Coordinates of N, CA, C and O in Angstrom, one line a residue:
T1 N 80.7 92.4 134.7 CA 81.7 93.4 134.3 C 81.9 93.3 132.8 O 82.0 92.2 132.3
D2 N 82.0 94.5 132.1 CA 82.2 94.4 130.7 C 83.8 94.3 130.5 O 84.6 95.0 131.1
S3 N 84.2 93.4 129.7 CA 85.6 93.3 129.4 C 85.9 94.0 128.0 O 85.2 94.0 127.1
V4 N 87.0 94.6 128.1 CA 87.5 95.3 126.8 C 88.5 94.4 126.1 O 89.3 93.9 126.7
P5 N 88.2 94.1 124.8 CA 89.0 93.3 124.1 C 90.4 93.8 124.0 O 90.6 95.0 123.9
A6 N 91.3 92.8 124.1 CA 92.8 93.2 123.9 C 93.0 93.7 122.5 O 92.5 93.2 121.5
P7 N 93.8 94.9 122.3 CA 94.1 95.2 121.0 C 94.8 94.2 120.2 O 95.6 93.5 120.7
G8 N 94.5 94.1 118.9 CA 95.2 93.2 118.1 C 94.6 93.4 116.6 O 93.9 94.4 116.5
P9 N 95.1 92.7 115.7 CA 94.7 92.9 114.3 C 93.3 92.9 114.0 O 92.7 93.5 113.2
H10 N 92.4 92.1 114.8 CA 91.0 92.1 114.6 C 90.3 92.7 115.7 O 89.0 92.5 115.8
A11 N 90.8 93.5 116.5 CA 90.2 94.2 117.6 C 89.2 95.3 116.9 O 89.5 95.7 115.9
P12 N 88.1 95.7 117.6 CA 87.3 96.7 117.0 C 88.1 97.9 116.8 O 88.9 98.3 117.6
P13 N 87.9 98.7 115.7 CA 88.7 99.8 115.3 C 88.9 100.8 116.5 O 89.9 101.3 116.8
P14 N 87.8 101.2 117.3 CA 88.0 102.2 118.3 C 89.0 101.7 119.3 O 89.9 102.5 119.9
V15 N 88.9 100.5 119.8 CA 89.9 99.9 120.8 C 91.3 100.0 120.2 O 92.2 100.5 120.9
L16 N 91.5 99.5 119.0 CA 92.8 99.6 118.3 C 93.4 101.0 118.2 O 94.6 101.1 118.6
L17 N 92.5 101.9 117.8 CA 93.0 103.3 117.6 C 93.4 103.9 118.9 O 94.6 104.4 119.0
Q18 N 92.6 103.7 120.0 CA 93.1 104.1 121.4 C 94.3 103.6 121.9 O 95.1 104.2 122.4
A19 N 94.4 102.2 121.6 CA 95.7 101.4 122.1 C 96.9 102.2 121.3 O 98.0 102.3 122.0
I20 N 96.7 102.4 120.1 CA 97.9 103.0 119.3 C 98.2 104.3 119.7 O 99.4 104.7 119.9
E21 N 97.2 105.2 120.0 CA 97.4 106.6 120.4 C 98.2 106.5 121.8 O 99.0 107.3 122.1
E22 N 97.7 105.7 122.7 CA 98.4 105.5 124.1 C 99.8 104.9 123.9 O 100.6 105.4 124.5
A23 N 100.1 104.0 123.0 CA 101.5 103.5 122.8 C 102.3 104.7 122.2 O 103.4 104.9 122.7
I24 N 101.8 105.5 121.3 CA 102.6 106.6 120.9 C 102.9 107.6 122.0 O 104.0 108.1 122.1
R25 N 101.9 108.0 122.8 CA 102.1 108.8 124.0 C 103.1 108.3 125.0 O 104.0 109.0 125.4
D26 N 103.0 106.8 125.1 CA 104.1 106.2 126.1 C 105.4 106.3 125.5 O 106.5 106.5 126.2
M27 N 105.4 106.1 124.2 CA 106.8 106.1 123.5 C 107.4 107.5 123.6 O 108.6 107.8 123.8
A28 N 106.6 108.5 123.5 CA 107.0 110.0 123.5 C 107.5 110.3 124.9 O 108.6 110.9 125.0
S29 N 106.8 109.7 125.9 CA 107.2 110.1 127.3 C 108.5 109.3 127.6 O 109.3 109.8 128.6
A30 N 108.7 108.2 127.0 CA 110.0 107.5 127.2 C 111.1 108.0 126.2 O 112.2 107.3 126.2
K31 N 110.9 109.0 125.5 CA 111.8 109.5 124.5 C 112.1 108.6 123.4 O 113.3 108.5 123.0
I32 N 111.1 107.7 123.0 CA 111.4 106.7 121.8 C 110.6 107.3 120.8 O 109.4 107.7 120.8
R33 N 111.3 107.4 119.6 CA 110.6 107.9 118.5 C 109.8 106.9 117.6 O 110.5 105.9 117.3
P34 N 108.5 107.0 117.5 CA 107.8 106.0 116.6 C 108.3 106.0 115.3 O 108.8 107.0 114.8
N35 N 108.3 104.8 114.6 CA 108.7 104.7 113.2 C 107.5 104.6 112.3 O 106.3 104.7 112.7
V36 N 107.9 104.4 111.0 CA 106.8 104.5 110.0 C 105.8 103.2 110.2 O 104.7 103.3 109.8
V37 N 106.3 102.2 110.8 CA 105.5 100.9 111.0 C 104.3 101.3 112.1 O 103.2 100.9 111.8
V38 N 104.7 102.1 113.1 CA 103.8 102.4 114.1 C 102.8 103.5 113.4 O 101.6 103.2 113.6
Y39 N 103.2 104.3 112.7 CA 102.3 105.2 112.0 C 101.5 104.5 111.0 O 100.3 105.0 110.8
N40 N 102.0 103.6 110.2 CA 101.2 102.8 109.5 C 100.0 102.2 110.1 O 98.7 102.2 109.6
E41 N 100.2 101.6 111.2 CA 99.1 100.9 112.0 C 98.2 102.0 112.6 O 97.0 101.8 112.5
Y42 N 98.7 103.1 112.9 CA 97.9 104.2 113.3 C 97.0 104.7 112.2 O 95.7 104.9 112.3
L43 N 97.5 104.8 111.0 CA 96.8 105.3 109.8 C 95.7 104.2 109.6 O 94.6 104.6 109.3
R44 N 96.1 103.0 109.6 CA 95.1 101.9 109.2 C 93.9 101.9 110.3 O 92.8 101.8 109.9
A45 N 94.3 102.1 111.5 CA 93.1 102.1 112.6 C 92.3 103.3 112.4 O 91.0 103.1 112.5
A46 N 92.8 104.4 112.0 CA 91.9 105.6 111.8 C 91.0 105.4 110.6 O 89.8 105.7 110.7
I47 N 91.6 104.9 109.5 CA 90.7 104.7 108.4 C 89.6 103.7 108.7 O 88.4 103.7 108.3
R48 N 90.0 102.5 109.3 CA 89.1 101.5 109.6 C 87.9 102.0 110.6 O 86.9 101.5 110.4
Q49 N 88.2 103.0 111.4 CA 87.2 103.6 112.3 C 86.4 104.6 111.5 O 85.5 105.1 112.1
G50 N 86.8 104.9 110.3 CA 86.1 106.0 109.5 C 86.5 107.4 109.9 O 85.8 108.4 109.5
R51 N 87.7 107.5 110.7 CA 88.1 108.8 111.1 C 89.1 109.4 110.0 O 90.3 109.5 110.1
L52 N 88.5 109.8 108.9 CA 89.3 110.1 107.7 C 90.0 111.4 107.9 O 91.2 111.5 107.3
E53 N 89.5 112.3 108.6 CA 90.3 113.7 108.8 C 91.5 113.3 109.7 O 92.5 113.8 109.4
L54 N 91.4 112.4 110.6 CA 92.6 112.0 111.4 C 93.6 111.3 110.5 O 94.8 111.5 110.6
A55 N 93.0 110.4 109.6 CA 94.0 109.6 108.7 C 94.7 110.5 107.8 O 95.9 110.3 107.5
V56 N 94.0 111.8 107.4 CA 94.7 112.6 106.6 C 96.0 113.2 107.3 O 97.1 113.4 106.9
R57 N 95.7 113.7 108.7 CA 96.7 114.3 109.4 C 97.8 113.2 109.7 O 99.0 113.5 109.7
I58 N 97.5 112.0 109.9 CA 98.5 110.8 110.1 C 99.4 110.7 108.9 O 100.5 110.5 108.9
F59 N 98.7 110.6 107.8 CA 99.5 110.5 106.5 C 100.3 111.7 106.2 O 101.5 111.7 105.7
G60 N 99.9 112.9 106.6 CA 100.7 114.1 106.5 C 102.0 114.0 107.4 O 103.0 114.4 106.9
T61 N 101.8 113.5 108.6 CA 103.0 113.2 109.4 C 104.0 112.2 108.9 O 105.2 112.5 108.9
I62 N 103.5 111.1 108.2 CA 104.3 110.2 107.5 C 105.0 110.9 106.4 O 106.3 110.7 106.2
L63 N 104.3 111.8 105.6 CA 105.0 112.5 104.6 C 106.0 113.6 105.0 O 107.0 113.7 104.3
D64 N 105.7 114.1 106.1 CA 106.4 115.2 106.7 C 107.7 114.9 107.4 O 108.6 115.7 107.7
T65 N 107.8 113.6 107.9 CA 108.8 113.1 108.8 C 110.0 112.6 107.7 O 109.7 111.6 107.1
P66 N 111.1 113.2 107.8 CA 112.2 112.8 106.8 C 112.6 111.4 107.0 O 112.9 110.7 106.0
A67 N 112.6 110.8 108.3 CA 113.0 109.6 108.5 C 112.0 108.4 108.0 O 112.3 107.3 107.9
F68 N 110.7 109.0 107.7 CA 109.7 108.0 107.4 C 109.6 108.1 105.8 O 109.7 109.2 105.2
L69 N 109.3 106.9 105.2 CA 109.1 106.9 103.7 C 107.9 106.1 103.7 O 107.9 104.8 104.1
P70 N 106.8 106.4 102.9 CA 105.6 105.6 102.7 C 106.0 104.3 102.0 O 106.8 104.3 101.0
N71 N 105.8 103.2 102.6 CA 106.2 101.9 102.1 C 105.0 101.1 101.5 O 103.9 101.7 101.4
L72 N 105.3 99.9 101.2 CA 104.2 99.1 100.6 C 102.9 99.0 101.5 O 101.8 99.0 101.1
Q73 N 103.3 98.8 102.8 CA 102.1 98.7 103.9 C 101.4 100.0 103.9 O 100.2 100.0 104.0
T74 N 102.1 101.1 103.8 CA 101.4 102.6 103.8 C 100.4 102.5 102.6 O 99.3 102.8 102.7
H75 N 100.9 102.1 101.5 CA 100.0 102.1 100.2 C 98.9 101.2 100.4 O 97.7 101.5 100.0
K76 N 99.2 100.0 100.9 CA 98.1 99.0 101.2 C 97.0 99.4 102.2 O 95.8 99.4 101.8
Y77 N 97.5 100.1 103.2 CA 96.4 100.7 104.2 C 95.6 101.7 103.7 O 94.6 102.0 104.1
L78 N 96.2 102.6 102.7 CA 95.5 103.6 102.1 C 94.3 103.1 101.4 O 93.3 103.9 101.1
L79 N 94.3 101.9 101.0 CA 93.1 101.3 100.3 C 92.2 100.6 101.1 O 91.1 100.1 100.7
E80 N 92.5 100.7 102.5 CA 91.4 100.0 103.4 C 90.2 100.8 103.4 O 90.1 102.0 103.0
R81 N 89.2 100.1 103.8 CA 87.8 100.6 104.0 C 87.3 100.8 105.4 O 87.7 99.7 106.2
P82 N 86.6 101.6 105.8 CA 86.2 101.7 107.2 C 85.2 100.6 107.5 O 84.6 100.0 106.6
I83 N 85.3 100.0 108.7 CA 84.5 98.9 109.2 C 83.3 99.5 110.0 O 83.7 100.2 110.9
D84 N 82.2 99.0 109.8 CA 81.0 99.3 110.7 C 81.1 98.3 111.9 O 80.6 97.2 111.7
S85 N 81.8 98.7 112.9 CA 81.9 97.8 114.0 C 80.7 97.5 114.8 O 80.6 96.5 115.6
S86 N 79.6 98.2 114.5 CA 78.4 98.0 115.1 C 77.7 96.7 114.6 O 76.8 96.1 115.2
T87 N 78.0 96.3 113.3 CA 77.3 95.2 112.7 C 78.2 94.2 112.3 O 77.7 93.0 112.1
A88 N 79.5 94.3 112.1 CA 80.3 93.3 111.6 C 81.8 93.5 111.9 O 82.3 94.6 112.2
S89 N 82.5 92.3 112.1 CA 83.9 92.4 112.3 C 84.6 92.2 111.0 O 84.0 91.8 110.0
P90 N 85.9 92.5 110.9 CA 86.7 92.3 109.7 C 86.5 90.9 109.1 O 86.7 90.7 107.8
D91 N 86.4 89.9 109.9 CA 86.4 88.5 109.5 C 85.0 87.9 109.2 O 84.8 86.8 109.0
Q92 N 84.0 88.7 109.6 CA 82.6 88.2 109.6 C 82.0 88.3 108.2 O 82.3 89.2 107.4
D93 N 81.3 87.2 107.8 CA 80.6 87.2 106.5 C 79.5 88.1 106.5 O 78.6 88.1 107.5
D94 N 79.3 89.0 105.5 CA 78.3 90.0 105.6 C 76.9 89.4 105.6 O 76.0 89.9 106.0
S95 N 76.7 88.2 104.9 CA 75.5 87.6 104.8 C 74.9 87.1 106.1 O 73.7 87.0 106.3
S96 N 75.7 86.9 107.3 CA 75.2 86.4 108.4 C 74.6 87.5 109.2 O 73.9 87.4 110.1
T97 N 74.8 88.8 108.8 CA 74.0 90.0 109.4 C 72.8 90.4 108.9 O 72.2 91.2 109.3
Q98 N 72.4 89.7 107.8 CA 71.3 90.2 106.9 C 70.1 89.3 107.3 O 70.3 88.1 107.4
P99 N 69.0 89.8 107.8 CA 67.7 89.0 108.1 C 67.3 88.5 106.7 O 67.5 88.9 105.7
A100 N 66.4 87.4 107.0 CA 65.9 86.6 105.8 C 65.1 87.5 104.8 O 65.1 87.4 103.6
D101 N 64.4 88.5 105.4 CA 63.6 89.4 104.6 C 64.2 90.4 103.9 O 63.7 91.1 103.0
G102 N 65.6 90.6 104.2 CA 66.4 91.6 103.4 C 66.3 93.0 103.8 O 66.7 93.9 103.2
S103 N 65.5 93.2 105.0 CA 65.2 94.6 105.4 C 66.5 95.3 105.7 O 66.5 96.6 105.6
S104 N 67.5 94.8 106.4 CA 68.7 95.5 106.7 C 69.7 95.8 105.4 O 70.4 96.7 105.7
S105 N 69.4 95.2 104.2 CA 70.2 95.4 103.3 C 70.1 96.8 102.7 O 71.0 97.4 102.1
V106 N 68.9 97.6 102.9 CA 68.8 98.9 102.5 C 69.6 99.7 103.4 O 70.4 100.7 102.9
V107 N 69.6 99.4 104.7 CA 70.5 100.3 105.6 C 72.0 100.1 105.3 O 72.7 101.0 105.2
V108 N 72.4 98.9 105.0 CA 73.8 98.5 104.6 C 74.2 99.3 103.4 O 75.2 99.9 103.3
V109 N 73.3 99.3 102.4 CA 73.6 99.9 101.1 C 73.6 101.5 101.3 O 74.5 102.2 100.8
A110 N 72.7 102.0 102.1 CA 72.8 103.5 102.3 C 73.9 103.8 103.1 O 74.5 104.8 102.9
G111 N 74.3 103.0 104.1 CA 75.6 103.3 104.9 C 76.7 103.2 103.9 O 77.7 104.0 104.1
E112 N 76.7 102.2 103.1 CA 77.9 102.0 102.2 C 77.9 103.2 101.2 O 79.1 103.7 100.9
T113 N 76.9 103.7 100.7 CA 76.9 104.9 99.8 C 77.4 106.2 100.5 O 78.3 106.9 99.9
A114 N 77.0 106.3 101.8 CA 77.5 107.4 102.5 C 79.0 107.4 102.8 O 79.7 108.4 102.6
M115 N 79.5 106.2 103.0 CA 80.9 106.0 103.3 C 81.7 106.2 102.1 O 82.7 106.8 102.1
Q116 N 81.2 105.8 100.9 CA 81.8 105.9 99.6 C 81.9 107.5 99.3 O 82.9 107.9 98.7
A117 N 80.8 108.2 99.6 CA 80.8 109.5 99.4 C 81.9 110.2 100.3 O 82.5 111.3 99.8
R118 N 82.3 109.7 101.4 CA 83.4 110.3 102.2 C 84.7 109.7 101.8 O 85.8 110.5 101.7
L119 N 84.8 108.5 101.3 CA 86.1 107.9 101.0 C 86.7 108.4 99.7 O 87.9 108.5 99.8
A120 N 86.0 108.7 98.8 CA 86.5 109.2 97.5 C 87.3 110.5 97.6 O 88.4 110.5 97.2
P121 N 86.7 111.5 98.4 CA 87.5 112.8 98.5 C 88.7 112.6 99.5 O 89.7 113.1 99.2
F122 N 88.6 111.6 100.4 CA 89.7 111.3 101.2 C 90.9 110.8 100.4 O 92.0 111.2 100.6
Q123 N 90.7 109.8 99.6 CA 91.6 109.2 98.8 C 92.2 110.2 97.8 O 93.4 110.2 97.5
Y124 N 91.3 111.0 97.2 CA 91.8 112.1 96.4 C 92.8 113.0 97.0 O 93.8 113.4 96.4
E125 N 92.5 113.3 98.3 CA 93.3 114.3 99.0 C 94.7 113.5 99.3 O 95.8 114.2 99.2
V126 N 94.7 112.3 99.6 CA 95.8 111.5 99.8 C 96.7 111.5 98.5 O 97.9 111.8 98.6
L127 N 96.1 111.4 97.4 CA 96.8 111.5 96.1 C 97.5 112.8 95.9 O 98.6 112.9 95.4
R128 N 96.7 113.9 96.2 CA 97.2 115.3 96.1 C 98.4 115.4 97.1 O 99.4 116.2 96.7
M129 N 98.2 114.9 98.2 CA 99.4 115.0 99.3 C 100.8 114.4 98.8 O 101.8 114.8 98.8
M130 N 100.5 113.2 98.2 CA 101.7 112.4 97.6 C 102.3 113.3 96.6 O 103.6 113.2 96.5
T131 N 101.5 113.8 95.6 CA 102.2 114.6 94.4 C 102.8 115.8 95.0 O 103.9 116.0 94.6
R132 N 102.3 116.5 96.0 CA 102.9 117.6 96.6 C 104.2 117.2 97.2 O 105.2 118.1 97.2
H133 N 104.4 116.1 97.9 CA 105.6 115.7 98.5 C 106.5 115.0 97.6 O 107.6 114.3 98.0
G134 N 106.3 114.7 96.4 CA 107.0 114.1 95.4 C 107.0 112.7 95.5 O 108.1 112.0 95.1
V135 N 106.1 112.0 96.1 CA 106.0 110.6 96.4 C 105.2 110.0 95.2 O 104.1 110.4 95.0
K136 N 105.7 109.1 94.5 CA 105.0 108.6 93.3 C 104.1 107.4 93.8 O 104.7 106.3 94.2
P137 N 102.8 107.5 93.6 CA 101.9 106.5 94.1 C 102.1 105.2 93.2 O 102.5 105.3 92.1
R138 N 101.8 104.1 93.8 CA 101.8 102.9 93.2 C 100.6 102.8 92.2 O 99.6 103.3 92.5
A139 N 100.8 102.0 91.2 CA 99.6 102.0 90.2 C 98.4 101.3 91.0 O 97.2 101.9 90.5
V140 N 98.6 100.5 91.8 CA 97.3 100.0 92.5 C 96.6 100.9 93.2 O 95.3 100.9 93.4
L141 N 97.2 102.1 93.7 CA 96.5 103.1 94.5 C 95.6 103.9 93.4 O 94.5 104.2 93.7
Y142 N 96.1 104.2 92.3 CA 95.3 104.8 91.2 C 94.1 104.0 90.9 O 93.0 104.5 90.9
V143 N 94.2 102.7 90.8 CA 93.1 101.8 90.5 C 92.2 101.9 91.6 O 90.9 102.1 91.4
G144 N 92.6 101.7 92.9 CA 91.7 101.7 94.0 C 91.0 103.0 94.1 O 89.8 103.0 94.4
F145 N 91.8 104.1 94.0 CA 91.1 105.5 94.2 C 90.1 105.7 93.1 O 89.0 106.3 93.4
L146 N 90.5 105.2 91.9 CA 89.5 105.4 90.8 C 88.3 104.6 91.0 O 87.2 105.2 90.8
Q147 N 88.3 103.4 91.5 CA 87.2 102.6 91.8 C 86.3 103.3 92.9 O 85.1 103.4 92.8
A148 N 86.9 103.9 93.9 CA 86.2 104.7 95.0 C 85.4 105.8 94.4 O 84.4 105.9 94.7
C149 N 86.2 106.5 93.5 CA 85.4 107.7 92.9 C 84.2 107.3 92.1 O 83.1 107.9 92.1
L150 N 84.4 106.2 91.3 CA 83.3 105.8 90.5 C 82.2 105.3 91.3 O 80.9 105.4 91.0
R151 N 82.5 104.4 92.4 CA 81.4 103.9 93.2 C 80.7 105.1 94.0 O 79.4 105.0 94.2
A152 N 81.4 106.2 94.2 CA 80.7 107.4 94.9 C 80.0 108.2 93.9 O 79.5 109.3 94.2
D153 N 80.2 107.9 92.7 CA 79.6 108.7 91.5 C 80.2 110.1 91.4 O 79.6 111.1 91.1
R154 N 81.6 110.1 91.7 CA 82.3 111.3 91.7 C 83.1 111.4 90.4 O 84.4 111.2 90.5
L155 N 82.6 111.7 89.3 CA 83.3 111.6 88.0 C 84.2 112.6 87.9 O 85.3 112.6 87.3
D156 N 84.0 113.8 88.7 CA 84.9 114.9 88.7 C 86.3 114.5 89.3 O 87.3 114.7 88.8
L157 N 86.1 113.7 90.5 CA 87.4 113.1 91.1 C 88.2 112.1 90.3 O 89.3 112.0 90.3
A158 N 87.2 111.3 89.6 CA 87.9 110.2 88.8 C 88.6 110.9 87.7 O 89.6 110.3 87.3
A159 N 88.1 111.9 87.1 CA 88.8 112.6 86.1 C 90.2 113.2 86.6 O 91.2 113.0 85.9
E160 N 90.1 113.7 87.8 CA 91.4 114.2 88.5 C 92.4 113.1 88.7 O 93.5 113.2 88.4
V161 N 91.9 111.9 89.2 CA 92.8 110.8 89.4 C 93.4 110.3 88.1 O 94.6 109.9 88.0
M162 N 92.5 110.1 87.0 CA 93.2 109.8 85.8 C 94.1 110.8 85.3 O 95.2 110.4 84.6
E163 N 93.9 112.1 85.3 CA 94.9 113.0 85.0 C 96.2 113.0 85.8 O 97.3 113.0 85.2
A164 N 96.1 112.6 87.0 CA 97.3 112.5 87.9 C 98.2 111.3 87.5 O 99.3 111.2 87.4
R165 N 97.3 110.2 87.2 CA 97.9 108.9 86.6 C 98.7 109.3 85.4 O 99.8 108.8 85.2
R166 N 98.0 109.8 84.4 CA 98.7 110.4 83.2 C 100.1 111.2 83.4 O 101.0 111.0 82.7
S167 N 100.0 112.1 84.4 CA 101.1 112.9 84.5 C 102.3 112.2 85.2 O 103.4 112.5 85.0
N168 N 101.9 111.2 85.9 CA 103.0 110.1 86.3 C 103.4 109.1 85.4 O 104.2 108.3 85.7
R169 N 102.8 109.1 84.2 CA 103.2 108.2 83.1 C 103.0 106.7 83.4 O 103.7 105.9 83.2
L170 N 101.9 106.5 84.3 CA 101.5 105.2 84.6 C 100.5 104.6 83.7 O 99.6 105.1 83.4
Q171 N 100.7 103.4 83.2 CA 99.8 102.7 82.4 C 98.9 101.6 83.2 O 99.4 100.5 83.3
V172 N 97.9 102.2 83.8 CA 97.1 101.3 84.8 C 96.6 100.1 84.0 O 96.5 99.1 84.5
Y173 N 96.2 100.1 82.7 CA 95.7 98.9 82.0 C 96.6 97.8 82.0 O 96.2 96.6 81.8
R174 N 98.0 98.1 82.1 CA 98.9 96.9 82.2 C 98.7 96.0 83.4 O 99.2 95.0 83.3
L175 N 98.1 96.5 84.4 CA 98.0 95.6 85.6 C 97.0 94.5 85.2 O 97.0 93.5 86.0
Y176 N 96.2 94.5 84.2 CA 95.3 93.6 83.9 C 95.7 92.5 82.9 O 95.0 91.7 82.6
K177 N 96.7 92.8 82.3 CA 97.4 91.9 81.2 C 98.2 90.7 81.8 O 98.7 90.8 82.8

């Protein structure tokens, strides 16, 4: 018999995402309103699974719910990167999955490039949503989003992130002093 791992912080993303969705349904049927902590974990699970469209909807729910306020955890989770659960766990050293001849490194790099191409527009959309809702992003988000844009070779989005940063009068360079 195949055993399904219990959901937890290091469970494979699909298992964790399904468990959170089930918990939210159970809470709704019991007339219990989930809070921002539950939605933060839901957001994180969606991002880690690479379900970025779902993550945008979840983040929209966080922004649209008056009782919720994006907090430090929300900002931290927005910087998460999807995990390829077929090859590695979040705690696994990447070097252990690489054969000695380096043949899988091309696949990993190609997959990484494809994910970066999806991650940069997602993070840019999150930044736009925050601006529309009057939520001031933390400086670390600008830095992380800018790095994602540059890794994906999306200079157009990088320029937009920098412009958004300027309009919020944040001095990103001060983070490094």
